[in-house]
mmCIF file of C-alpha atoms and ligand atoms in Angstrom:
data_model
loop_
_atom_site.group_PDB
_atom_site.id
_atom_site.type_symbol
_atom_site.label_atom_id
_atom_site.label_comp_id
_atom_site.label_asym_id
_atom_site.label_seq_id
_atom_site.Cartn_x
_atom_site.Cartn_y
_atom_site.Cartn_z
ATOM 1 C CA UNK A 1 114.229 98.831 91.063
ATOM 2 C CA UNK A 2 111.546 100.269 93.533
ATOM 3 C CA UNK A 3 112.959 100.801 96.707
ATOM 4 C CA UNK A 4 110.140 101.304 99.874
ATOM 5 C CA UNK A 5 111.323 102.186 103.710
ATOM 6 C CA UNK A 6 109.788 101.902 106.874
ATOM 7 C CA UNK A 7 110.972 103.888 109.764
ATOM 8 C CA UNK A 8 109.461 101.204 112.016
ATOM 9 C CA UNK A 9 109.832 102.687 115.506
ATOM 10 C CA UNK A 10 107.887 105.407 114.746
ATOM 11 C CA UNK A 11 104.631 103.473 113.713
ATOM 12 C CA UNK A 12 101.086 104.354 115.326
ATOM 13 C CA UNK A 13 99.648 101.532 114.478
ATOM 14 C CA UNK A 14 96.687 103.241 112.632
ATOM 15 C CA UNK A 15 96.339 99.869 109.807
ATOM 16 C CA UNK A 16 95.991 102.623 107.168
ATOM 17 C CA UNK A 17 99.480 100.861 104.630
ATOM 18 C CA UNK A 18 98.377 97.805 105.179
ATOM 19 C CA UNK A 19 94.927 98.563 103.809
ATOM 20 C CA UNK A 20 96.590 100.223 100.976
ATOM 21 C CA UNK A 21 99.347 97.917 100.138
ATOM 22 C CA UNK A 22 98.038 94.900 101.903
ATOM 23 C CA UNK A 23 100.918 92.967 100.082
ATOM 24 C CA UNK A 24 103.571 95.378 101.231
ATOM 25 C CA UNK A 25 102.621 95.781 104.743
ATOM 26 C CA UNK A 26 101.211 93.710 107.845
ATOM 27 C CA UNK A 27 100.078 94.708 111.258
ATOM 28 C CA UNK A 28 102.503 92.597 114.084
ATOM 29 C CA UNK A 29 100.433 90.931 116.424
ATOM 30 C CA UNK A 30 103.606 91.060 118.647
ATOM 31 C CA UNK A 31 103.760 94.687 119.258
ATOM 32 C CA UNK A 32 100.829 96.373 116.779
ATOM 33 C CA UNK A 33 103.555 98.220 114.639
ATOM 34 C CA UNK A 34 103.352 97.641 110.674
ATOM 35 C CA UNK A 35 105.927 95.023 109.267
ATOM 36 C CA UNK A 36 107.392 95.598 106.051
ATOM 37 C CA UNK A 37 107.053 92.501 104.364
ATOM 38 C CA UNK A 38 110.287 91.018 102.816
ATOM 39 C CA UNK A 39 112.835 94.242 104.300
ATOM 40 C CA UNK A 40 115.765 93.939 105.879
ATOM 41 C CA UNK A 41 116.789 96.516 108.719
ATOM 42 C CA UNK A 42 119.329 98.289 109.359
ATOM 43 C CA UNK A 43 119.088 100.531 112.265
ATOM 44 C CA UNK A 44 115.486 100.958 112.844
ATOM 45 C CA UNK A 45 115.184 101.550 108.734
ATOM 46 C CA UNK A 46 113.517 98.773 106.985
ATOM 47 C CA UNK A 47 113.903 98.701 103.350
ATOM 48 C CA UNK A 48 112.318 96.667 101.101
ATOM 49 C CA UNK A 49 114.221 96.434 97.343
ATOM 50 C CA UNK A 50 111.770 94.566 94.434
ATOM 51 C CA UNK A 51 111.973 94.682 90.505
ATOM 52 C CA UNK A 52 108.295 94.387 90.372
ATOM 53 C CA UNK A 53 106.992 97.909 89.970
ATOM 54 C CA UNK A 54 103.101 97.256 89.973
ATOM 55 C CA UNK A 55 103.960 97.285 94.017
ATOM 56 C CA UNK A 56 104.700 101.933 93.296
ATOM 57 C CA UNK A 57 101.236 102.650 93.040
ATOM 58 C CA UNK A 58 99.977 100.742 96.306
ATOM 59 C CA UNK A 59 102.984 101.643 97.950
ATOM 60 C CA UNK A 60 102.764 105.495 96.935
ATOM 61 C CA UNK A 61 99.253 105.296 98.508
ATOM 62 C CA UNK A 62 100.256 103.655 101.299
ATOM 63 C CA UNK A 63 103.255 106.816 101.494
ATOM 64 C CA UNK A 64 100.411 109.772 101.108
ATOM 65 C CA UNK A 65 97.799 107.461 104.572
ATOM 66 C CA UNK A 66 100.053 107.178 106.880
ATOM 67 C CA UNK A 67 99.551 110.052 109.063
ATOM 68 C CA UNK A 68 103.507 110.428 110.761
ATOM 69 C CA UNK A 69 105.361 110.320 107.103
ATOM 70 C CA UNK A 70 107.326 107.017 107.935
ATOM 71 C CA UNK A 71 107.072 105.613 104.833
ATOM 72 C CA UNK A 72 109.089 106.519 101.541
ATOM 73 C CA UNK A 73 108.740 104.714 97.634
ATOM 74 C CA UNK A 74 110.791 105.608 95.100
ATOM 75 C CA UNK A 75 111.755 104.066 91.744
ATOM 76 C CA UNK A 76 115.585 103.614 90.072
HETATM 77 S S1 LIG B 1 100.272 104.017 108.039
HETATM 78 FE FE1 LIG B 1 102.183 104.604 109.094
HETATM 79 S S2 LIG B 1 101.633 104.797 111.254
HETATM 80 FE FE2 LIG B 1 99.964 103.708 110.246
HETATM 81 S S3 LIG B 1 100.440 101.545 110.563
HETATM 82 FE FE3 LIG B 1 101.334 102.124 108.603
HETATM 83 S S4 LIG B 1 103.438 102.756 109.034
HETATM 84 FE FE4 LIG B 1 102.323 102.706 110.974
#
């Protein structure tokens, strides 16, 4: 299982996961936060769980750009 989290609230905005995990992550037009695509939250933590684990390396990318550390991968 890979298991990726998004501590939403605390999004800049700055694009940089969704240019390296474009299939992970959107920009939302709504407010100009990232969306983890496919999470479910609970409590401001959105966590996205997927058997496919070609999505680590994007998503480990994704977890070293973002510049305020909201993002966490890890594999079970
Ligand atoms: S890299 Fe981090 S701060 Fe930037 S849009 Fe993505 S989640 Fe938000």
């Amino acid at each position: 299982m890979v298991i990726v989290t998004l501590q939403r609230d605390k999004c800049i905005g700055c694009n940089y996961c969704v240019e390296m995990a474009p299939s992970q992550f959107q920009m939302s037009k709504k407010d100009g936060k990232s969306v983890l695509l496919k999470s479910t939250n609970n409590k401001g933590f959105h966590t996205l769980k997927s058997s496919d684990h070609t999505i680590v390396e994007n998503c480990e990318l994704a977890v070293k750009a973002c510049p305020v550390h909201i993002i966490t991968v890890k594999e079970t």
